[in-house]
CSV table of C-alpha atoms in Angstrom, one decimal:
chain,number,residue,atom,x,y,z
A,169,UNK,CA,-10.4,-58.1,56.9
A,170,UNK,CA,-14.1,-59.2,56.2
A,171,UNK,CA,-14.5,-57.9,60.0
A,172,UNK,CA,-13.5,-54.6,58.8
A,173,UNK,CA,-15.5,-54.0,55.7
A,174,UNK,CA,-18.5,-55.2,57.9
A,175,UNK,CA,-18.4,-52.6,60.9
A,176,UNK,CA,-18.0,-50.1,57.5
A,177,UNK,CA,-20.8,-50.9,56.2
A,178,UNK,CA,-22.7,-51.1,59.3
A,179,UNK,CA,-21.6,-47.1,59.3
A,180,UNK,CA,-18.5,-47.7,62.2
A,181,UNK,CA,-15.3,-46.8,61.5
A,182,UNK,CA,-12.4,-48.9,63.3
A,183,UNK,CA,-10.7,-47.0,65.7
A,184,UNK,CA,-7.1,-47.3,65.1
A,185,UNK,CA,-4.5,-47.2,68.1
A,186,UNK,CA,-1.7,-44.4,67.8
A,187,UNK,CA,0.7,-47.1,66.3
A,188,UNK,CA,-2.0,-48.1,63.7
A,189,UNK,CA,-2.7,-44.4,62.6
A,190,UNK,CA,1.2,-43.3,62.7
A,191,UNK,CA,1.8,-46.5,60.6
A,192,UNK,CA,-0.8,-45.3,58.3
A,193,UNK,CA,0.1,-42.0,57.5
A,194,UNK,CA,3.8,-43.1,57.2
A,195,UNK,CA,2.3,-45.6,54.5
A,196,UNK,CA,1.0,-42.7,52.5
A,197,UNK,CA,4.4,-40.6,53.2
A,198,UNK,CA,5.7,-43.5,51.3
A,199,UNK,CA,3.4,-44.2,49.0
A,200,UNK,CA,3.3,-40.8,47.6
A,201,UNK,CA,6.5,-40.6,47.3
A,202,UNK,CA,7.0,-43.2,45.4
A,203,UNK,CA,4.4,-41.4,43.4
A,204,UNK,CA,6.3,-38.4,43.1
A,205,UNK,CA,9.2,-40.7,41.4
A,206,UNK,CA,7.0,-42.2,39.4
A,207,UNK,CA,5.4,-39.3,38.0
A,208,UNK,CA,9.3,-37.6,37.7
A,209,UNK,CA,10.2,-40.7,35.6
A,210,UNK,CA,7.1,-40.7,33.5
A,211,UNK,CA,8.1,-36.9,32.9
A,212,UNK,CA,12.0,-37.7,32.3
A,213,UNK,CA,10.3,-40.1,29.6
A,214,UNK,CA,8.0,-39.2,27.8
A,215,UNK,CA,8.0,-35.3,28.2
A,216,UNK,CA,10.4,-35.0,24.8
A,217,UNK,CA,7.6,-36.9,23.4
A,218,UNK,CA,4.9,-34.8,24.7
A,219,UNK,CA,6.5,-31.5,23.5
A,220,UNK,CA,7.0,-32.6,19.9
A,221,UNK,CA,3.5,-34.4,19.8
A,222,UNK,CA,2.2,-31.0,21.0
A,223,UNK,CA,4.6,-28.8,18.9
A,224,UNK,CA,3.4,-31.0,15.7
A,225,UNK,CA,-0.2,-31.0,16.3
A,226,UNK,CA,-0.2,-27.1,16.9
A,227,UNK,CA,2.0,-27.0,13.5
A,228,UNK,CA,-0.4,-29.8,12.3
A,229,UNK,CA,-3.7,-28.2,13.0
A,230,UNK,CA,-1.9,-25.0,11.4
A,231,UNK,CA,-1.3,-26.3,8.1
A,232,UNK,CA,-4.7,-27.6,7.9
A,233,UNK,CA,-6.5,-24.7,8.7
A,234,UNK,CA,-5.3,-23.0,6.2
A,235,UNK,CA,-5.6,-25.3,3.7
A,236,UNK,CA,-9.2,-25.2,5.1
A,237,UNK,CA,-9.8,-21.5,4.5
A,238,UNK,CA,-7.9,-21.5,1.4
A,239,UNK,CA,-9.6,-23.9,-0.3
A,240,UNK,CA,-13.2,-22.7,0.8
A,241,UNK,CA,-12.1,-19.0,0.0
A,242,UNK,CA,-10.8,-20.0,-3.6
A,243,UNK,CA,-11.9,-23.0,-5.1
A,244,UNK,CA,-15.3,-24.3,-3.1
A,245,UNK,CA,-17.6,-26.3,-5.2
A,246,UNK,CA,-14.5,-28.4,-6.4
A,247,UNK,CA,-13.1,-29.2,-3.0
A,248,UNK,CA,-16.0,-30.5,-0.4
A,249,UNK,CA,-14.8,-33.7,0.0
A,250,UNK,CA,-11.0,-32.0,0.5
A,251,UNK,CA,-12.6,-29.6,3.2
A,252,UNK,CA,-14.2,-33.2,5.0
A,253,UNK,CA,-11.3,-34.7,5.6
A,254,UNK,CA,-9.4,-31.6,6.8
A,255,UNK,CA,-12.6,-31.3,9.0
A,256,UNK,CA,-12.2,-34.4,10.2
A,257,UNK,CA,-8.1,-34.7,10.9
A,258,UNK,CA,-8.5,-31.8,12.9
A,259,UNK,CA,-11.1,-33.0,15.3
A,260,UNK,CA,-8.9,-36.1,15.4
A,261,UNK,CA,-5.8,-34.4,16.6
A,262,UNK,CA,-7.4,-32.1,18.9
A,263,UNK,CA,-9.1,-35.6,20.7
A,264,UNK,CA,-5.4,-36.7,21.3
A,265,UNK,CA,-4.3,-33.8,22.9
A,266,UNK,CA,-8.0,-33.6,25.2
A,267,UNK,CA,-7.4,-37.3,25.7
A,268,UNK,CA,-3.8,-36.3,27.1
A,269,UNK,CA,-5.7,-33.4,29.3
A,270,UNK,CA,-8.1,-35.2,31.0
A,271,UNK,CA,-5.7,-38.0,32.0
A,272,UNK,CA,-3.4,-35.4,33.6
A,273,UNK,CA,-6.7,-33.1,34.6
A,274,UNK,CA,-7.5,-36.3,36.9
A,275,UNK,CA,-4.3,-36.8,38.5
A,276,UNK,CA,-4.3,-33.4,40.1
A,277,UNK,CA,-7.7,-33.7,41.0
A,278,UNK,CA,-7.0,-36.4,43.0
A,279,UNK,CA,-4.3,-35.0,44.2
A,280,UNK,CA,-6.4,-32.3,45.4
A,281,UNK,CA,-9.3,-34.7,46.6
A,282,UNK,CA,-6.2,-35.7,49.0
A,283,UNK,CA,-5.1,-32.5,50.1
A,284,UNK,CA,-9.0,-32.1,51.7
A,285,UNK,CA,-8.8,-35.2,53.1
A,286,UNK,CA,-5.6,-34.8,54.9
A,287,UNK,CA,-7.2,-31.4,56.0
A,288,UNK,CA,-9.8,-33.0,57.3
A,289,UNK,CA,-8.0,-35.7,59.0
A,290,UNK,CA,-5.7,-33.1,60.4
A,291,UNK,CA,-8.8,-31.5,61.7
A,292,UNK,CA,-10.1,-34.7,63.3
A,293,UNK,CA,-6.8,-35.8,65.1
A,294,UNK,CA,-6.5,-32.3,67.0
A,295,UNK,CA,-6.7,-34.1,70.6
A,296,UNK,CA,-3.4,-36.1,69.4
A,297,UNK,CA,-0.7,-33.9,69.1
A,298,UNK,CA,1.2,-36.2,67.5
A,299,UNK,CA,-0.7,-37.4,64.6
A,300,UNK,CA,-1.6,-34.1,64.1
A,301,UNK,CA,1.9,-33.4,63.5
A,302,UNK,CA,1.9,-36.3,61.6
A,303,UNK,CA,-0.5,-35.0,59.1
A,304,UNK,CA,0.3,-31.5,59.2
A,305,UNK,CA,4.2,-32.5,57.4
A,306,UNK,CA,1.9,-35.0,55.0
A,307,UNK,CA,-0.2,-32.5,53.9
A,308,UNK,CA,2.4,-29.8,53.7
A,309,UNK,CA,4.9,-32.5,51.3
A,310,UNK,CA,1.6,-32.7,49.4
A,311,UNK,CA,1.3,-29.0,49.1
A,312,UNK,CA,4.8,-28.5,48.3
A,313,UNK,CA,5.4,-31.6,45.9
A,314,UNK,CA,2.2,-31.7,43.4
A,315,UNK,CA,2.4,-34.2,41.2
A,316,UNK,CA,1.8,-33.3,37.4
A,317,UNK,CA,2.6,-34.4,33.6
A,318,UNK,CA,4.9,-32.2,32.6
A,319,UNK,CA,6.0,-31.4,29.0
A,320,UNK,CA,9.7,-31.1,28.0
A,321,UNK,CA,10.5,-27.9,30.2
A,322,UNK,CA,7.7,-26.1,32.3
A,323,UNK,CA,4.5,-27.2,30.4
A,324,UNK,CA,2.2,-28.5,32.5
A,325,UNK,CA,-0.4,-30.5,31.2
A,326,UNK,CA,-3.9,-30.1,32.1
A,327,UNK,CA,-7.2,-29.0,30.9
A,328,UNK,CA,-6.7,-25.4,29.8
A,329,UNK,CA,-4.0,-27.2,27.1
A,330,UNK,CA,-6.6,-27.7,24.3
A,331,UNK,CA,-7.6,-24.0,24.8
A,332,UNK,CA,-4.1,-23.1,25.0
A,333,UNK,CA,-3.8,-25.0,21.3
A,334,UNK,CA,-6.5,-23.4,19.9
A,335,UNK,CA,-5.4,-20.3,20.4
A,336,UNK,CA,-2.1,-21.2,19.2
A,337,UNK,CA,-3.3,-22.4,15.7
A,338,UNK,CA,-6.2,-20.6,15.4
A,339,UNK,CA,-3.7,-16.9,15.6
A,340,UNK,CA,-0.9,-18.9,13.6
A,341,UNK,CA,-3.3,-19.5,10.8
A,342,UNK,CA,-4.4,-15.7,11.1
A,343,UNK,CA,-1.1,-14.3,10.2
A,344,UNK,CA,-0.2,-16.8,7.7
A,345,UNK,CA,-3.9,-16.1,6.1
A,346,UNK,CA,-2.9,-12.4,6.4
A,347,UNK,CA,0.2,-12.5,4.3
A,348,UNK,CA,-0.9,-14.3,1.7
A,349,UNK,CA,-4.0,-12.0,1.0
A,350,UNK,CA,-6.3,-14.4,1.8
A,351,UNK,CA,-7.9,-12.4,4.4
């Protein structure tokens, strides 16, 4: 194994037989399936969880808002150290949900870093038709089964979510501003 990491250092790449490089891409059939199930699992488990943490925080961040708004429409010079802690519970909930984001943002990103690698390992194993065929079906099961946190139904979870919750609150807290005046 030292052997290995040696001549890959040195620059050389071990050429692999045909048994070695079939073997190897069957080893990432499987091991990204098994990915796929883990990821379904992780969904099946904690996607109810997701939702209501995300349904709550949008709620949440509502609430506050216009509490925010309210308070620094009507009452001010009484309130500051009300508006600072409204300040700050809303930059706290809204580090949860980009903390969720990136973690999921990175997984597909990998998942994509993948994709060009298999494209460029397809590319290099054209004189093989057979590992080329090999790698063609990996990269299409890739393609066709991404692998991504999902929220209870067809939420996926990934970087435009904070956005997506800002929006969210930020028109919520509109209307309810609206009706009571405020505005």
């Amino acid at each position: 194994m030292a052997e290995i990491f040696e001549q890959i250092d040195d620059g050389e790449l071990p050429v692999l037989t045909y048994r070695e490089q079939s073997n190897k891409i069957q080893q990432w059939s499987f091991a990204y399936t098994h990915l796929i199930e883990a990821t379904k699992l992780f969904n099946f488990i904690f996607g109810l969880q997701i939702t209501v943490m995300l349904l709550s925080a949008i709620a949440y961040i509502s609430i506050f808002l216009y509490a925010f708004t309210f308070i620094s429409v009507t009452i001010f010079k009484t309130k500051r150290w009300a508006l600072f802690k409204i300040c700050f519970k809303l930059v706290l909930n809204q580090v949860e949900i980009v903390f969720l984001s990136k973690a999921a943002q990175k997984m597909q990103n990998n998942v994509d870093i993948l994709k060009r690698c298999l494209a460029k390992l397809q590319i290099y194993s054209l004189q093989d038709i057979e590992i080329y065929r090999a790698t063609k079906d990996l990269l299409r099961f890739v393609s066709n089964r991404p692998l991504q946190i999902r929220a209870f139904g067809s939420i996926v979870v990934d970087m435009s979510l904070p956005p997506t919750c800002v929006m969210l609150f930020t028109s919520y807290t509109i209307i309810a501003l609206q009706f009571n005046n405020v505005l």
